[in-house]
XYZ file of C-alpha atoms in Angstrom:
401
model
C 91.043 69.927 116.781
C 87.765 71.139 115.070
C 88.672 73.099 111.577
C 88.186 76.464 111.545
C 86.558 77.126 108.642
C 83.371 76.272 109.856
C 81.374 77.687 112.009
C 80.541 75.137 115.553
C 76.717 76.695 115.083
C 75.746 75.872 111.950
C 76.134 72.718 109.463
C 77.952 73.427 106.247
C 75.585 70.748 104.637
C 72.219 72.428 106.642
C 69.982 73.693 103.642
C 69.919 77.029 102.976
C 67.872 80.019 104.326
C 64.932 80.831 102.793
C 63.836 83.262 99.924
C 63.105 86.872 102.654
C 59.643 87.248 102.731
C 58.962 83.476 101.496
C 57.516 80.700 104.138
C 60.215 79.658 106.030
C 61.679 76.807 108.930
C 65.308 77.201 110.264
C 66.372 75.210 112.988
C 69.786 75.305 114.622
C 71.301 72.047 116.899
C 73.939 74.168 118.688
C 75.377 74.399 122.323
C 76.119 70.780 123.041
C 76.584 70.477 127.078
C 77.558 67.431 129.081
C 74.960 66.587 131.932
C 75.244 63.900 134.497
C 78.437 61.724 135.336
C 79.364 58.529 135.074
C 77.150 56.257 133.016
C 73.968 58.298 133.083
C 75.829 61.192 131.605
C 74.595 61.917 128.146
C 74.506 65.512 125.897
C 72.477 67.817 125.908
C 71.572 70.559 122.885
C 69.574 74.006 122.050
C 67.434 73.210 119.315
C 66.668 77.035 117.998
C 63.691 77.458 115.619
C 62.871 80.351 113.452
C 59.645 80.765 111.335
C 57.170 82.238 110.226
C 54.753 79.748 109.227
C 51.153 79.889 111.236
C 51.058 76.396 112.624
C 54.115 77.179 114.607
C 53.374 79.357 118.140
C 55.711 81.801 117.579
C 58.660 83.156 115.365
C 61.197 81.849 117.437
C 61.910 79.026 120.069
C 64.188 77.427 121.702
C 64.046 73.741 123.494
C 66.515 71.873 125.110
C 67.077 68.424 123.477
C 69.014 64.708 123.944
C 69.850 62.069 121.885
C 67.116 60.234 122.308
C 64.302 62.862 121.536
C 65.950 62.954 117.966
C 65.631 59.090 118.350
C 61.754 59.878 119.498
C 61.249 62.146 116.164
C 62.842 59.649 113.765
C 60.729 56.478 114.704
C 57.669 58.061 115.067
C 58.150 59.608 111.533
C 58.738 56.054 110.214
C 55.795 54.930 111.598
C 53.985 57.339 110.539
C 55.306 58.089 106.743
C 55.830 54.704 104.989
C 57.682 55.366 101.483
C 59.244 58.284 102.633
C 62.798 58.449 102.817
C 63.464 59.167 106.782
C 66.654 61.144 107.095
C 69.230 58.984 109.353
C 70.215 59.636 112.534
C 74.129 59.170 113.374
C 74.830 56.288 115.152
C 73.762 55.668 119.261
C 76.248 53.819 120.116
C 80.532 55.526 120.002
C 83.242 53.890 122.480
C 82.855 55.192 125.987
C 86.935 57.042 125.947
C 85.464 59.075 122.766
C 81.637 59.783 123.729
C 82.337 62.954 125.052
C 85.210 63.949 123.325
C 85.060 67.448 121.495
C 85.482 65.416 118.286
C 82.597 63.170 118.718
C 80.144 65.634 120.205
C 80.950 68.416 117.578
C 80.333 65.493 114.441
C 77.150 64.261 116.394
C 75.891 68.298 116.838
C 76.658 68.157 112.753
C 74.605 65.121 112.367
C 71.634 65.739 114.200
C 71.702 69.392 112.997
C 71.509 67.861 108.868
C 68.635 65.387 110.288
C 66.204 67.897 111.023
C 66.938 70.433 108.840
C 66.118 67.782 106.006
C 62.931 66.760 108.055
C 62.030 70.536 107.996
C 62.684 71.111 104.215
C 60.715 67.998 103.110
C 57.612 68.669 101.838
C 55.792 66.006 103.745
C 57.678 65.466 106.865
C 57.615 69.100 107.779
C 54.231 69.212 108.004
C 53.878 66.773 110.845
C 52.797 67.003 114.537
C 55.693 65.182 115.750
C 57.954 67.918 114.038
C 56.366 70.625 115.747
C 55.733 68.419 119.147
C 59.804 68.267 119.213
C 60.461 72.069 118.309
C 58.159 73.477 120.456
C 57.308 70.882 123.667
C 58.792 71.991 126.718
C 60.780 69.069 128.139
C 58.157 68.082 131.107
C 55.769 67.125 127.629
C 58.528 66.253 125.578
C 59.603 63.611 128.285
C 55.482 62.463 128.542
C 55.194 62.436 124.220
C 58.585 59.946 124.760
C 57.393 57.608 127.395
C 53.625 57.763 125.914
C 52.897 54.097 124.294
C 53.124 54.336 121.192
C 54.150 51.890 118.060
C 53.485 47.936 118.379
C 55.905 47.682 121.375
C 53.285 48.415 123.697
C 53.564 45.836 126.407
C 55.454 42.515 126.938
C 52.869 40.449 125.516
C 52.575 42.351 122.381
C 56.100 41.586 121.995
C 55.757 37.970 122.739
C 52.787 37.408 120.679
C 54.917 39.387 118.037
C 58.301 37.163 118.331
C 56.075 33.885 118.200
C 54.410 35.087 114.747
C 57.694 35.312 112.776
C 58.878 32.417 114.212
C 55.835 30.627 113.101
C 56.371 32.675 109.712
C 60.637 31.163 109.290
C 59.563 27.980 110.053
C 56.719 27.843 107.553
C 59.398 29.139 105.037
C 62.400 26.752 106.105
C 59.942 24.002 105.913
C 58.840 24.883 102.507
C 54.754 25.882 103.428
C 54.912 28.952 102.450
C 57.605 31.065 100.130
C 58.368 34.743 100.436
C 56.408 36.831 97.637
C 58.590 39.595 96.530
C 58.031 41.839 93.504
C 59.303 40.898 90.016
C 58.923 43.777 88.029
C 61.870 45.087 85.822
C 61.612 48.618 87.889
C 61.794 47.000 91.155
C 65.326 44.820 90.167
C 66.530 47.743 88.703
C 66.121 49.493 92.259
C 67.088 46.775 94.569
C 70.327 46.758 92.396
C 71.052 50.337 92.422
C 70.618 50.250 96.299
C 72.865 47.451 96.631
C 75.764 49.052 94.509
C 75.365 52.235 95.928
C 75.790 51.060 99.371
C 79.063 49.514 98.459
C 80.274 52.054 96.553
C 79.324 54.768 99.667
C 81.186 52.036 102.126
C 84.310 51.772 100.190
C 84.691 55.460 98.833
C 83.897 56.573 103.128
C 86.443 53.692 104.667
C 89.102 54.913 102.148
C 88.419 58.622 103.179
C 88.842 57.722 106.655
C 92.708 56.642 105.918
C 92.722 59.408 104.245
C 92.350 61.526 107.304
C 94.314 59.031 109.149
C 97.161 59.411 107.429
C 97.653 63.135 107.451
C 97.187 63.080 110.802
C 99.956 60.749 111.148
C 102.090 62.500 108.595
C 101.764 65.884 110.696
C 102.585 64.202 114.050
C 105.731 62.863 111.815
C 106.523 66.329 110.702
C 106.421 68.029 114.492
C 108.402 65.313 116.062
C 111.225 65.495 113.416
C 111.158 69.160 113.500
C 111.957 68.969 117.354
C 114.314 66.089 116.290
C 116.083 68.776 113.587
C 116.179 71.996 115.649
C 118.132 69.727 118.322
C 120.669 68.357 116.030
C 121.403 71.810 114.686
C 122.146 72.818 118.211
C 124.914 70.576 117.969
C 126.690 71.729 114.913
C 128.031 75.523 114.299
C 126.126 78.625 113.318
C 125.637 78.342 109.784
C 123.817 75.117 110.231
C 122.044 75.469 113.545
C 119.917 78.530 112.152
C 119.137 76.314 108.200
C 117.961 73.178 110.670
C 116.288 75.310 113.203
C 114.556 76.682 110.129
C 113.521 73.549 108.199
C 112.526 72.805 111.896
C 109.928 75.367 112.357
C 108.733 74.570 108.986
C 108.496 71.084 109.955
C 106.365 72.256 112.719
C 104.261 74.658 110.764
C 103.363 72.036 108.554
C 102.327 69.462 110.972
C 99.260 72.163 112.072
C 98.687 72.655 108.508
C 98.365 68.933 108.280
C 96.414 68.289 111.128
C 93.976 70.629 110.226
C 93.581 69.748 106.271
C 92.563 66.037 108.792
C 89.882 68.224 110.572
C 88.810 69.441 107.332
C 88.514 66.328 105.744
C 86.669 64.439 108.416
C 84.157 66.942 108.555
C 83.610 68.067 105.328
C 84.593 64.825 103.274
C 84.688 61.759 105.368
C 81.115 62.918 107.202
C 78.829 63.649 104.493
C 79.960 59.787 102.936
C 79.202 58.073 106.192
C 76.054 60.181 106.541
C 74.965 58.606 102.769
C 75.733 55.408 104.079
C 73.655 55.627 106.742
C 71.250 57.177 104.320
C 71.043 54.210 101.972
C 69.858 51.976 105.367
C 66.632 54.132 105.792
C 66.226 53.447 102.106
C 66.196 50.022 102.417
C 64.156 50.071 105.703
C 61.984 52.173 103.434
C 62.317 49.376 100.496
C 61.238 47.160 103.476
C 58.067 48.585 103.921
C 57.311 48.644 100.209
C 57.964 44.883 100.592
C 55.653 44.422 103.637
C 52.641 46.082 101.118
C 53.528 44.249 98.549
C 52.933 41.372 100.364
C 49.708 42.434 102.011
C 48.412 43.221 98.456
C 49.305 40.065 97.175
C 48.201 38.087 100.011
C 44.602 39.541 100.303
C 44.332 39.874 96.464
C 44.774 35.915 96.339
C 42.110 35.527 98.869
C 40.098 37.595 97.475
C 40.111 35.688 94.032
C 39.733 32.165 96.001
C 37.313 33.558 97.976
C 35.171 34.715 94.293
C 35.560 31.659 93.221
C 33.786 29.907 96.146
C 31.460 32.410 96.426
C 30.224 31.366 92.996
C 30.223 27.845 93.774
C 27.713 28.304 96.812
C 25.507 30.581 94.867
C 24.773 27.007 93.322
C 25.570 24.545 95.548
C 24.456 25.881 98.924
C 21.943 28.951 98.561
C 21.436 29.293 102.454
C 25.000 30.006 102.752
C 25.507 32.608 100.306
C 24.199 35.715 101.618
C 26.822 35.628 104.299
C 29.641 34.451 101.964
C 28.576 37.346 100.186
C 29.147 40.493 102.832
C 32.385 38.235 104.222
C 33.666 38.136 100.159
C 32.423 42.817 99.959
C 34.463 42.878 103.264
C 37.522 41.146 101.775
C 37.175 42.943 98.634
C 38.039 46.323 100.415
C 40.209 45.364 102.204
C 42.366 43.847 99.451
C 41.760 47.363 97.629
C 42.867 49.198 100.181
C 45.599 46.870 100.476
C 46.445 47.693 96.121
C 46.156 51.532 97.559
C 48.344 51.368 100.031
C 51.327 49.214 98.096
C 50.531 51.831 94.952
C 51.182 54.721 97.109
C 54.413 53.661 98.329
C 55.391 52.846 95.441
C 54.526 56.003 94.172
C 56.940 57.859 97.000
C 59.426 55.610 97.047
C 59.872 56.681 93.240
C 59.285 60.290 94.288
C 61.573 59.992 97.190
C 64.326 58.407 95.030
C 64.396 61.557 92.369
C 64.760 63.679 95.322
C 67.607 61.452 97.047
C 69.268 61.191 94.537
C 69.861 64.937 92.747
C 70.326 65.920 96.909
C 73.312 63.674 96.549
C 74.619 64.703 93.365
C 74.894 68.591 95.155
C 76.125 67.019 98.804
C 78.693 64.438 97.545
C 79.773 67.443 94.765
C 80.195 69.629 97.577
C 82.306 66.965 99.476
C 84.513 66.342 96.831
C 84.687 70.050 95.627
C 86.084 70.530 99.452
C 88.321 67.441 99.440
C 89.836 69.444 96.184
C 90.218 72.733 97.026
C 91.876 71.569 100.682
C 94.516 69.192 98.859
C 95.757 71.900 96.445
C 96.175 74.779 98.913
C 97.623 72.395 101.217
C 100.251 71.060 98.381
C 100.911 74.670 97.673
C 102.005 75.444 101.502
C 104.038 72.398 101.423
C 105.150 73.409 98.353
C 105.797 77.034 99.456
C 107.919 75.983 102.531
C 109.955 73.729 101.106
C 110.791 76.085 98.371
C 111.753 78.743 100.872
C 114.594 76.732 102.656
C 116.308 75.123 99.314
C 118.208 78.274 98.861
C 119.863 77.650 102.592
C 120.416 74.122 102.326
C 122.336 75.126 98.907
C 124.170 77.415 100.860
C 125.635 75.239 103.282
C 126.279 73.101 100.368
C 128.985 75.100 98.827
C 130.280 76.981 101.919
């Protein structure tokens, strides 16, 4: 069952329209439709875009899209934006019995609908090609921009020659050659431990809101099977108690949908937006991982770079002839290893950037969760309440009579 209070075209967590008369981007995932059988079957969406910014070709269009162009958009992003925050994806992969449920496919529309909404509201990532290559690509170059080669997964051999580097790179580390440089800095610890708490802290709080919704889906089926089981053992006994049980029956019954869809509610509007932080706190640390790879290159070259000075002065008196070429290798070196500084400065620049936004987008989207979680417990404790209430007066009666 999907919970009615939200709308199957829009995400409750999408963010919000735009100022009238301000620049604006809305996109809408929305008609999810199953094409193919068997094991090539897969989804299909509308991806709807309104806007009236100039670099777009129109104020509104409309694509058809698949899993695995919002897979396309996401890695080429990453590629492309290193210290940015890339907004997850939900997962690929869901057991085949509940791919193409309603369930599934209505939480997946959800998913991909909050991924590029917060692509299109970033200030960065909205302002790529590959944004407006997915919005606007009809699917004959949508399908060529997929299979194009791009990334360092070229060819086999690139792959190869890629798997037989970091092997060469864990066995210089198991064998003690060479040890992993990592940052040090007070700042950086401070992150890497915030990351690593928050991610259990997301896990735990999201597993225990999925027995949450378990077990009011469990309590409801409870409550309609004993209300059957009630309404057929008042058959058996006389008036006066056929018509209380067939009563505390029905309200039984009436509960159980109540129940069931407080469960709908709370998958999609508590249970989702944690797992969607989880998976948000794994493209921070693939982001983290890229800060590491800089940090690295930085160090590496900067090392060189001050061996290399140090030579360099040694030949300027030891071996003249050799110099001058020492000298335009060591200018070469140089900028790289500044560019190198740059580039790990930069990240770390956006990764601090990105963090400040993460996190107060979190405060509002967990606050939101839990302000839903709320307000569905109470009113559902006051129907349960309310119901109950109504048939005590009954069950007194047949008390006394």
């Amino acid at each position: 069952m999907i919970s009615p209070e939200r709308s199957p075209s829009q995400s409750p967590r999408s963010p919000a329209a735009a100022v009238a008369g301000a620049p604006f981007l809305s996109i809408s995932v929305t008609d999810p439709v199953k094409m193919g059988t068997g094991v090539q079957a897969y989804i299909s969406y509308r991806v709807i875009t309104k806007t009236n910014l100039p670099e777009f070709e129109g104020p509104e269009k409309i694509v058809i899209r698949r899993y695995s162009d919002f897979e396309w958009l996401h890695d080429r992003l990453a590629e492309r934006y290193k210290g940015i925050f890339i907004p997850p994806l939900p997962e690929k992969n869901a057991v085949e019995k509940f791919r193409f449920s309603k369930e599934f496919i209505e939480l997946r529309r959800q998913a991909l609908d909050l991924f590029v909404n917060r692509i299109a509201s970033h200030p960065e990532l909205k302002q790529s090609e590959v944004l407006r290559v997915f919005l606007q690509a009809d699917e004959e170059k949508m399908d060529r921009a997929r299979s194009y080669e791009t990334g360092i997964f070229k060819k086999p051999a690139d792959f190869l020659q890629m798997f037989k580097d970091v092997q060469s790179k864990v066995s210089d580390v198991v064998l003690g050659k060479e040890k992993p440089v990592e940052e040090c800095t007070p700042e950086y610890e401070k992150l890497k431990n915030y990351i690593f708490e928050l991610e259990n802290h997301l896990a735990e709080a999201q597993k225990q809101a999925y027995r949450l919704v378990k077990r009011h889906r469990e309590l409801g089926q409870s409550l309609a099977e004993f209300g059957k089981a009630i309404k057929l053992l008042g058959a058996c006994e006389g008036d006066v108690l056929e018509k209380v049980f067939s009563e505390v029956g029905s309200k039984s019954e009436m509960l159980s949908i109540k129940l069931q869809r407080e469960a709908d509610n709370l998958l999609f509007n508590f249970e989702e937006p944690l797992k969607d932080y989880v998976r948000a706190v794994q493209s921070i640390k693939a982001t983290m991982m890229d800060r590491a790879n800089a940090f690295r290159q930085h160090f590496d070259l900067d090392q060189e770079r001050k061996y290399k000075e140090l030579n360099l002065e040694k030949l300027k008196f030891m071996n003249p002839e050799k110099y001058a070429e020492a000298e335009s290798e060591f200018r070469g070196l140089k900028a790289d290893s500044e560019e190198a500084t740059k580039k790990f400065e930069h990240i770390v620049r956006l990764t601090n950037e990105e963090l400040a936004r993460f996190q107060e987008q979190k405060t509002a989207d967990i606050g939101l969760a839990f302000h839903e979680f709320a307000k569905g417990q109470a009113k559902l404790a006051k129907d349960i309440a309310d119901a109950w209430r109504g048939v005590i007066p009954k069950l007194e009666a047949c008390l006394t009579s």
